[in-house]
Short mmCIF file of C-alpha atoms and ligand atoms in Angstrom, two decimals:
data_model
loop_
_atom_site.label_atom_id
_atom_site.label_comp_id
_atom_site.label_asym_id
_atom_site.label_seq_id
_atom_site.Cartn_x
_atom_site.Cartn_y
_atom_site.Cartn_z
CA MET A 1 -9.76 -18.28 -21.74
CA ILE A 2 -9.52 -14.56 -20.92
CA ILE A 3 -12.45 -13.08 -19.00
CA LEU A 4 -13.11 -9.45 -18.13
CA VAL A 5 -15.12 -8.93 -14.93
CA LEU A 6 -16.91 -5.62 -14.49
CA ASN A 7 -18.66 -4.05 -11.52
CA SER A 8 -20.39 -0.91 -12.76
CA GLY A 9 -21.61 1.51 -10.10
CA SER A 10 -23.14 4.99 -10.30
CA SER A 11 -19.86 6.84 -10.81
CA SER A 12 -17.30 4.06 -10.97
CA VAL A 13 -16.40 0.92 -12.91
CA LYS A 14 -14.21 -1.70 -11.23
CA TYR A 15 -12.54 -4.27 -13.45
CA ARG A 16 -10.46 -7.42 -13.31
CA LEU A 17 -9.02 -9.35 -16.22
CA PHE A 18 -8.54 -13.07 -15.57
CA ASN A 19 -6.68 -15.71 -17.49
CA MET A 20 -8.76 -18.69 -16.43
CA ASP A 21 -5.91 -21.08 -17.16
CA GLY A 22 -4.67 -21.12 -13.59
CA GLU A 23 -7.23 -18.45 -12.56
CA ARG A 24 -4.61 -15.71 -12.78
CA CYS A 25 -5.70 -12.13 -12.34
CA LEU A 26 -3.65 -10.35 -15.04
CA ALA A 27 -4.78 -6.80 -14.23
CA TRP A 28 -7.31 -4.94 -12.11
CA GLY A 29 -8.37 -1.43 -11.35
CA VAL A 30 -11.09 1.14 -11.16
CA VAL A 31 -12.36 4.19 -13.02
CA GLU A 32 -13.69 6.68 -10.48
CA ARG A 33 -15.69 9.90 -10.69
CA ILE A 34 -17.30 9.08 -14.04
CA GLY A 35 -19.35 12.06 -15.22
CA SER A 36 -17.53 14.63 -13.13
CA ARG A 37 -14.42 16.58 -14.04
CA GLY A 38 -11.20 14.88 -13.13
CA ALA A 39 -12.15 11.23 -13.49
CA ILE A 40 -9.34 8.89 -12.45
CA LEU A 41 -8.27 5.46 -13.64
CA LYS A 42 -6.18 3.38 -11.25
CA HIS A 43 -4.65 0.37 -12.95
CA ASN A 44 -2.59 -2.50 -11.53
CA ARG A 45 -0.81 -5.29 -13.32
CA GLU A 46 -0.03 -8.76 -12.02
CA ASP A 47 3.72 -7.96 -12.09
CA GLY A 48 3.27 -5.03 -9.66
CA HIS A 49 3.23 -2.24 -12.27
CA GLN A 50 0.76 0.49 -11.25
CA ILE A 51 -0.48 3.71 -12.85
CA LYS A 52 -2.97 6.43 -12.09
CA LEU A 53 -4.35 8.49 -14.98
CA ALA A 54 -6.73 11.44 -15.03
CA GLY A 55 -9.12 12.36 -17.83
CA ASP A 56 -12.61 13.54 -18.71
CA ILE A 57 -14.79 10.45 -18.75
CA SER A 58 -18.39 11.41 -19.31
CA ASP A 59 -20.18 8.04 -19.15
CA HIS A 60 -19.83 4.29 -18.64
CA THR A 61 -19.11 3.61 -22.33
CA LYS A 62 -16.18 6.04 -22.25
CA ALA A 63 -14.98 4.50 -18.96
CA ILE A 64 -14.98 0.96 -20.33
CA GLU A 65 -13.37 2.15 -23.56
CA TYR A 66 -10.62 3.69 -21.41
CA VAL A 67 -10.21 0.41 -19.52
CA LEU A 68 -9.85 -1.48 -22.81
CA THR A 69 -7.30 1.05 -24.05
CA ILE A 70 -5.19 0.55 -20.92
CA LEU A 71 -5.52 -3.25 -21.06
CA LEU A 72 -4.22 -3.07 -24.65
CA SER A 73 -1.60 -0.38 -24.10
CA PRO A 74 1.98 -1.42 -24.97
CA ASN A 75 3.31 0.19 -21.77
CA HIS A 76 0.66 -0.68 -19.21
CA GLY A 77 -1.40 -3.41 -20.82
CA VAL A 78 -1.59 -7.20 -20.61
CA ILE A 79 -3.22 -8.15 -23.92
CA LYS A 80 -2.51 -7.23 -27.53
CA ASP A 81 -5.94 -7.25 -29.11
CA ARG A 82 -9.58 -6.87 -28.02
CA SER A 83 -10.34 -10.20 -29.67
CA GLN A 84 -8.34 -11.88 -26.87
CA ILE A 85 -11.20 -11.14 -24.46
CA ASP A 86 -13.37 -14.25 -24.70
CA ALA A 87 -16.21 -13.17 -22.42
CA VAL A 88 -17.34 -10.51 -19.97
CA GLY A 89 -18.89 -11.22 -16.57
CA HIS A 90 -20.97 -8.47 -14.96
CA ARG A 91 -21.96 -8.03 -11.35
CA VAL A 92 -25.69 -7.29 -11.31
CA VAL A 93 -27.09 -6.36 -7.92
CA HIS A 94 -30.72 -7.40 -8.23
CA GLY A 95 -32.08 -10.39 -10.10
CA GLY A 96 -35.47 -10.38 -8.36
CA GLU A 97 -37.27 -13.72 -8.17
CA GLU A 98 -36.46 -14.36 -11.79
CA PHE A 99 -32.79 -15.28 -11.45
CA THR A 100 -31.68 -18.08 -9.18
CA GLU A 101 -28.32 -18.40 -10.90
CA SER A 102 -26.00 -16.63 -13.33
CA VAL A 103 -27.10 -16.34 -16.98
CA VAL A 104 -25.77 -15.50 -20.42
CA ILE A 105 -27.19 -12.09 -21.32
CA ASP A 106 -29.52 -11.94 -24.32
CA LYS A 107 -32.42 -9.63 -25.21
CA VAL A 108 -34.87 -11.40 -22.90
CA VAL A 109 -32.43 -11.30 -19.97
CA MET A 110 -31.81 -7.59 -20.59
CA HIS A 111 -35.55 -6.97 -20.34
CA GLN A 112 -35.73 -8.96 -17.13
CA ILE A 113 -32.82 -7.03 -15.60
CA HIS A 114 -34.63 -3.82 -16.61
CA ASP A 115 -37.73 -5.12 -14.84
CA CYS A 116 -35.66 -5.39 -11.63
CA ILE A 117 -34.77 -1.68 -11.72
CA GLU A 118 -37.77 -0.93 -9.50
CA LEU A 119 -36.29 -3.23 -6.86
CA ALA A 120 -32.78 -1.71 -7.03
CA PRO A 121 -33.09 1.79 -8.47
CA LEU A 122 -29.65 2.80 -7.17
CA HIS A 123 -27.79 -0.17 -8.63
CA ASN A 124 -29.36 -2.00 -11.58
CA PRO A 125 -29.44 1.05 -13.92
CA HIS A 126 -25.64 1.37 -13.64
CA ASN A 127 -25.10 -2.37 -14.07
CA ILE A 128 -27.20 -2.10 -17.25
CA LYS A 129 -25.05 0.80 -18.46
CA GLY A 130 -21.97 -1.42 -18.14
CA ILE A 131 -23.61 -4.23 -20.11
CA THR A 132 -24.83 -1.85 -22.81
CA ALA A 133 -21.38 -0.28 -23.12
CA CYS A 134 -19.73 -3.69 -23.53
CA ARG A 135 -22.25 -4.68 -26.18
CA ALA A 136 -21.28 -1.61 -28.15
CA LEU A 137 -17.53 -1.98 -27.61
CA LEU A 138 -17.05 -5.73 -27.75
CA LYS A 139 -19.86 -6.59 -30.19
CA ASP A 140 -20.14 -10.40 -30.30
CA VAL A 141 -18.27 -11.23 -27.10
CA PRO A 142 -20.62 -13.22 -24.83
CA GLN A 143 -21.67 -11.49 -21.63
CA VAL A 144 -22.84 -13.06 -18.40
CA ALA A 145 -24.81 -11.56 -15.50
CA VAL A 146 -23.99 -12.73 -11.96
CA PHE A 147 -26.56 -11.56 -9.41
CA ASP A 148 -25.97 -10.57 -5.77
CA THR A 149 -29.41 -11.92 -4.94
CA ALA A 150 -29.20 -15.29 -6.71
CA PHE A 151 -27.54 -17.33 -3.94
CA HIS A 152 -30.40 -16.49 -1.56
CA GLN A 153 -33.21 -17.47 -3.91
CA GLN A 154 -33.69 -20.91 -2.41
CA MET A 155 -34.69 -19.56 1.00
CA PRO A 156 -37.91 -21.13 2.28
CA ASP A 157 -41.00 -18.92 2.07
CA TYR A 158 -41.38 -18.68 5.86
CA SER A 159 -37.91 -17.15 5.94
CA TYR A 160 -38.27 -14.65 3.09
CA MET A 161 -41.83 -13.44 3.71
CA TYR A 162 -42.62 -10.32 5.74
CA GLY A 163 -45.68 -10.13 7.96
CA LEU A 164 -47.48 -7.77 5.58
CA PRO A 165 -50.73 -8.57 3.75
CA TYR A 166 -49.92 -11.35 1.27
CA ILE A 167 -51.38 -9.33 -1.59
CA LEU A 168 -48.51 -6.83 -1.28
CA TYR A 169 -46.03 -9.64 -1.89
CA LYS A 170 -47.96 -10.67 -4.99
CA ARG A 171 -48.41 -7.10 -6.20
CA TYR A 172 -44.95 -5.64 -5.54
CA SER A 173 -42.68 -8.61 -4.72
CA VAL A 174 -42.06 -7.17 -1.26
CA ARG A 175 -40.06 -9.95 0.43
CA ARG A 176 -36.55 -10.67 1.66
CA PHE A 177 -34.15 -11.04 -1.27
CA GLY A 178 -30.77 -10.84 0.46
CA PHE A 179 -27.56 -9.45 -1.05
CA HIS A 180 -23.78 -10.15 -1.01
CA GLY A 181 -24.79 -13.57 -2.38
CA THR A 182 -21.66 -13.98 -4.49
CA SER A 183 -19.50 -13.40 -1.41
CA HIS A 184 -21.52 -15.74 0.84
CA ARG A 185 -21.34 -18.42 -1.87
CA TYR A 186 -17.57 -18.03 -2.33
CA VAL A 187 -16.68 -18.14 1.37
CA SER A 188 -19.02 -21.03 2.14
CA ASP A 189 -17.43 -23.07 -0.67
CA ARG A 190 -13.96 -22.20 0.65
CA ALA A 191 -15.01 -23.07 4.20
CA ALA A 192 -16.17 -26.52 3.07
CA SER A 193 -12.83 -27.00 1.40
CA MET A 194 -10.93 -25.89 4.54
CA LEU A 195 -13.07 -28.23 6.66
CA GLY A 196 -12.44 -31.07 4.21
CA LYS A 197 -16.13 -31.96 3.98
CA PRO A 198 -18.75 -31.77 1.23
CA ILE A 199 -20.76 -28.57 1.63
CA GLU A 200 -23.93 -30.72 1.58
CA GLU A 201 -22.93 -31.98 5.05
CA LEU A 202 -22.27 -28.60 6.63
CA LYS A 203 -24.11 -25.90 8.55
CA LEU A 204 -22.26 -22.60 8.12
CA ILE A 205 -22.81 -19.04 9.25
CA THR A 206 -21.09 -16.56 6.95
CA CYS A 207 -20.53 -12.99 8.15
CA HIS A 208 -19.71 -10.48 5.41
CA LEU A 209 -18.70 -7.42 7.42
CA GLY A 210 -17.60 -4.49 5.29
CA ASN A 211 -19.10 -1.09 4.74
CA GLY A 212 -22.26 -3.05 3.98
CA CYS A 213 -22.78 -6.03 6.29
CA SER A 214 -24.81 -9.21 6.13
CA THR A 215 -24.86 -12.63 7.71
CA ALA A 216 -26.20 -15.78 6.05
CA ALA A 217 -27.25 -19.19 7.34
CA VAL A 218 -25.91 -21.67 4.79
CA SER A 219 -27.28 -25.14 5.36
CA CYS A 220 -26.07 -27.90 3.03
CA GLY A 221 -24.79 -25.24 0.61
CA ILE A 222 -28.13 -23.42 0.49
CA SER A 223 -28.72 -19.98 1.97
CA ILE A 224 -31.79 -20.53 4.15
CA ASP A 225 -31.81 -17.08 5.72
CA THR A 226 -29.88 -13.85 5.52
CA THR A 227 -29.99 -10.51 7.32
CA MET A 228 -30.38 -8.14 4.37
CA GLY A 229 -33.94 -8.01 3.12
CA PHE A 230 -36.02 -6.39 0.41
CA THR A 231 -33.19 -3.86 0.26
CA PRO A 232 -29.63 -3.90 1.64
CA THR A 233 -30.75 -1.71 4.57
CA GLU A 234 -32.05 -4.50 6.84
CA GLY A 235 -30.16 -6.57 9.37
CA LEU A 236 -26.78 -5.77 10.89
CA LEU A 237 -25.63 -2.29 11.80
CA MET A 238 -23.62 -0.94 8.86
CA GLY A 239 -21.32 1.98 8.00
CA THR A 240 -24.19 4.37 7.28
CA ARG A 241 -27.29 2.10 7.23
CA THR A 242 -29.56 1.43 10.17
CA GLY A 243 -29.94 -2.32 9.81
CA ASP A 244 -32.99 -3.62 11.72
CA ILE A 245 -35.38 -0.96 12.94
CA ASP A 246 -39.04 -0.94 13.91
CA PRO A 247 -40.76 0.34 10.71
CA ALA A 248 -43.21 2.28 12.88
CA ALA A 249 -40.28 4.21 14.40
CA LEU A 250 -39.44 5.52 10.95
CA LEU A 251 -43.05 6.58 10.36
CA TYR A 252 -42.96 8.38 13.71
CA ILE A 253 -39.73 10.22 12.82
CA MET A 254 -41.12 11.17 9.40
CA SER A 255 -44.14 12.68 11.06
CA ARG A 256 -42.25 14.49 13.84
CA GLU A 257 -39.49 15.81 11.56
CA GLU A 258 -41.94 16.47 8.71
CA ILE A 259 -39.74 14.73 6.16
CA GLY A 260 -40.79 12.90 2.99
CA VAL A 261 -39.78 9.60 1.44
CA GLY A 262 -36.57 10.94 -0.12
CA GLU A 263 -35.21 12.36 3.12
CA ALA A 264 -36.27 9.30 5.09
CA ASN A 265 -34.44 7.12 2.57
CA SER A 266 -31.32 9.22 2.96
CA LEU A 267 -31.66 9.14 6.76
CA ILE A 268 -31.76 5.34 7.01
CA ASN A 269 -29.17 4.63 4.29
CA LYS A 270 -26.66 7.46 4.42
CA HIS A 271 -26.73 9.03 7.88
CA SER A 272 -27.34 6.13 10.23
CA GLY A 273 -25.40 3.05 11.33
CA LEU A 274 -21.88 3.45 12.73
CA GLN A 275 -21.73 7.02 11.37
CA GLY A 276 -25.08 8.07 12.80
CA ILE A 277 -24.46 6.59 16.24
CA SER A 278 -20.85 7.69 16.68
CA GLY A 279 -21.21 11.05 14.96
CA ILE A 280 -17.58 10.75 13.86
CA SER A 281 -17.09 8.04 11.25
CA ASN A 282 -18.49 5.09 9.32
CA ASP A 283 -15.06 3.48 9.37
CA MET A 284 -14.50 0.70 11.88
CA ARG A 285 -10.75 1.44 12.17
CA GLU A 286 -11.45 5.02 13.24
CA LEU A 287 -14.11 3.88 15.67
CA GLU A 288 -11.79 1.34 17.26
CA GLU A 289 -9.18 4.08 17.70
CA ALA A 290 -11.73 6.54 19.11
CA THR A 291 -13.06 3.86 21.51
CA ALA A 292 -9.53 3.25 22.78
CA LYS A 293 -9.28 6.98 23.49
CA GLY A 294 -12.50 6.90 25.51
CA ASN A 295 -15.03 8.23 23.00
CA GLU A 296 -18.31 6.90 24.41
CA ARG A 297 -20.42 7.18 21.28
CA ALA A 298 -17.79 5.41 19.20
CA GLU A 299 -17.83 2.69 21.84
CA LEU A 300 -21.63 2.49 21.71
CA ALA A 301 -21.53 2.13 17.91
CA VAL A 302 -19.01 -0.73 18.14
CA ASN A 303 -20.98 -2.35 20.97
CA MET A 304 -24.15 -2.27 18.87
CA PHE A 305 -22.27 -3.63 15.85
CA VAL A 306 -20.82 -6.69 17.59
CA TYR A 307 -24.01 -7.35 19.56
CA ARG A 308 -26.04 -7.69 16.39
CA VAL A 309 -23.50 -10.01 14.77
CA LYS A 310 -23.62 -12.20 17.88
CA LYS A 311 -27.43 -12.13 17.99
CA TYR A 312 -27.71 -13.34 14.41
CA ILE A 313 -25.09 -16.05 14.92
CA GLY A 314 -27.26 -17.37 17.75
CA ALA A 315 -30.42 -17.03 15.68
CA TYR A 316 -28.95 -18.84 12.68
CA ALA A 317 -27.50 -21.64 14.80
CA ALA A 318 -31.06 -22.13 16.06
CA ALA A 319 -32.55 -21.88 12.54
CA MET A 320 -30.19 -24.61 11.25
CA GLY A 321 -30.34 -26.78 14.37
CA GLY A 322 -26.59 -26.37 14.92
CA VAL A 323 -23.50 -24.93 13.31
CA ASP A 324 -20.22 -26.44 12.11
CA GLY A 325 -18.38 -23.31 11.04
CA ILE A 326 -18.45 -19.55 11.24
CA VAL A 327 -16.78 -17.46 8.56
CA PHE A 328 -15.68 -13.84 8.77
CA THR A 329 -15.07 -11.91 5.56
CA GLY A 330 -15.19 -8.31 4.22
CA GLY A 331 -12.96 -5.42 5.31
CA ILE A 332 -14.02 -5.63 8.97
CA GLY A 333 -14.50 -9.40 9.13
CA GLU A 334 -11.07 -10.07 7.62
CA ASN A 335 -9.13 -7.40 9.49
CA SER A 336 -10.66 -6.64 12.87
CA SER A 337 -9.61 -9.23 15.44
CA GLU A 338 -11.48 -7.15 18.03
CA VAL A 339 -14.79 -7.40 16.18
CA ARG A 340 -14.35 -11.16 15.75
CA LYS A 341 -13.46 -11.59 19.42
CA ARG A 342 -16.33 -9.52 20.71
CA SER A 343 -18.91 -10.96 18.27
CA LEU A 344 -18.10 -14.47 19.50
CA SER A 345 -17.57 -13.81 23.19
CA GLY A 346 -20.03 -15.69 25.38
CA LEU A 347 -20.80 -18.22 22.64
CA GLU A 348 -18.65 -20.94 24.23
CA PHE A 349 -21.91 -22.69 25.16
CA ILE A 350 -22.46 -23.41 21.45
CA GLY A 351 -18.92 -24.76 21.15
CA ILE A 352 -17.20 -21.64 19.81
CA GLU A 353 -13.76 -20.85 21.22
CA LEU A 354 -11.35 -18.46 19.53
CA ALA A 355 -7.59 -18.97 19.86
CA PRO A 356 -6.32 -15.45 20.71
CA GLU A 357 -2.88 -15.90 19.10
CA LEU A 358 -4.48 -17.04 15.81
CA ASN A 359 -7.24 -14.44 15.94
CA ASN A 360 -4.76 -11.63 16.58
CA SER A 361 -2.40 -12.47 13.73
CA ASP A 362 -2.29 -10.08 10.76
CA ASP A 363 -2.17 -12.91 8.26
CA SER A 364 -4.17 -11.94 5.18
CA GLU A 365 -4.62 -15.53 3.94
CA GLU A 366 -7.63 -17.72 4.71
CA ARG A 367 -7.14 -19.41 8.06
CA PHE A 368 -8.67 -20.98 11.17
CA VAL A 369 -8.73 -18.70 14.22
CA ASP A 370 -10.28 -21.05 16.78
CA LYS A 371 -8.99 -23.69 19.19
CA GLY A 372 -10.13 -26.56 16.99
CA GLY A 373 -13.28 -27.42 18.94
CA ARG A 374 -16.79 -28.37 17.84
CA VAL A 375 -17.46 -25.17 15.85
CA ARG A 376 -14.61 -23.99 13.63
CA VAL A 377 -14.07 -20.26 13.06
CA MET A 378 -12.47 -19.14 9.82
CA VAL A 379 -11.27 -15.88 8.29
CA ILE A 380 -11.65 -16.08 4.51
CA PRO A 381 -10.87 -13.12 2.24
CA THR A 382 -13.78 -12.85 -0.16
CA ASN A 383 -13.29 -12.97 -3.92
CA GLU A 384 -16.52 -12.06 -5.65
CA GLU A 385 -14.75 -11.28 -8.94
CA LEU A 386 -13.35 -14.81 -9.15
CA VAL A 387 -16.85 -16.27 -8.68
CA ILE A 388 -18.11 -14.03 -11.50
CA ALA A 389 -15.21 -15.16 -13.72
CA ARG A 390 -15.84 -18.83 -12.90
CA ASP A 391 -19.57 -18.59 -13.61
CA THR A 392 -18.83 -16.76 -16.85
CA LEU A 393 -16.34 -19.44 -17.90
CA GLU A 394 -18.81 -22.23 -17.12
CA LEU A 395 -21.67 -20.61 -19.01
CA VAL A 396 -19.75 -19.60 -22.10
CA THR A 397 -17.94 -22.93 -22.32
CA GLY A 398 -21.34 -24.58 -22.60
CA MET A 399 -22.48 -22.27 -25.45
P1 AMP B 1 -15.16 -3.24 2.69
O1 AMP B 1 -16.48 -2.57 2.39
O2 AMP B 1 -15.23 -4.72 2.64
O3 AMP B 1 -14.02 -2.67 1.90
O4 AMP B 1 -14.82 -2.89 4.23
C1 AMP B 1 -14.68 -1.57 4.68
C2 AMP B 1 -14.62 -1.58 6.19
O5 AMP B 1 -13.54 -2.41 6.64
C3 AMP B 1 -14.41 -0.20 6.81
O6 AMP B 1 -15.30 -0.02 7.91
C4 AMP B 1 -12.99 -0.31 7.35
O7 AMP B 1 -12.81 0.49 8.47
C5 AMP B 1 -12.91 -1.76 7.73
N1 AMP B 1 -11.53 -2.19 7.92
C6 AMP B 1 -10.55 -2.34 7.01
N2 AMP B 1 -9.38 -2.69 7.61
C7 AMP B 1 -9.63 -2.73 8.94
C8 AMP B 1 -8.84 -3.05 10.10
N3 AMP B 1 -7.55 -3.35 9.99
N4 AMP B 1 -9.45 -3.02 11.30
C9 AMP B 1 -10.75 -2.70 11.42
N5 AMP B 1 -11.56 -2.43 10.37
C10 AMP B 1 -11.00 -2.43 9.15
#
């Protein structure tokens, strides 16, 4: 079965085409700068063939049409006819309380995803554009929605509730939802496999550290807590997002700086985090380099970053009553041996001991990086697209 996986953002559409016999990724790429002049399509084929094309792509329908044209192209493509695409899996950021797992998209589901726009105004509208475009272009091909929030929807109420008046939860669904769920699910499943134990017997802490960062406590395969909250702003320090902050501090800043909701939103999501603290970059590589050269604010940003990861590892070990494995994933989690080392330093008392030679290796495969003690530490490259393809396969096979 051939499955197209789409991740539709505000000005980009990322795609992967899988042949699920053997879970082979036949082609992948991205259309960038949709809606502005000089949109670009970068396309890669399984055999190493790559191309980069420019064009005027005004909207998501045109972008996906372009992707289909390339997938079918005699020179660059991998399939001969649109009818070879058996199903499409879409990443949808917010599924609210409605969706605890992936679903086949029908009219009712579309309405429900629309209803979640209020909860994710920056993401769900673009995800919907991708679905609508596919409906127009691929008519009767079944489509599946895979939600970033779904994996966290079994959290206990005492973990997802905020200490606000209960009526506000009932009125506006203000609660912790959590994000990066597809990634936390994938790496926790892989970790169980690496540990050779059923996931139902494991307590795992998964750290997705990329431009956005979140940690999850996965007990017996269920996410019982996670650092991102009502929005992806809460929790760990991120590239440009604050992570945890006293809400009253924001009110104070709004009053002193005389800024409104829009500017405050931009402040906490686009100008804070690693970028806001260091004043030089949101990119961990650049901050590690600047720290090595003695830049004190870059060093402070990195110190804050690793301290929060460590703090949540301790908190989640307590929440689960122990921990069997810690997983690092995402651009920083997979690549920065320094961040892993510093996030885990001092945690020997829980039974965590990194093996420096394993931790320092540049291996890009999933691997253990600890000394083999009580708590195993793993680096697992995430693969959210494969989870979306697998869910899509499972749901459409049962249709
Ligand atoms: P992602 O959002 O998962 O693509 O991750 C992006 C983040 O990963 C950026 O902060 C990058 O600086 C960081 N990153 C990628 N490679 C490395 C590396 N070799 N060392 C440190 N950070 C890295």
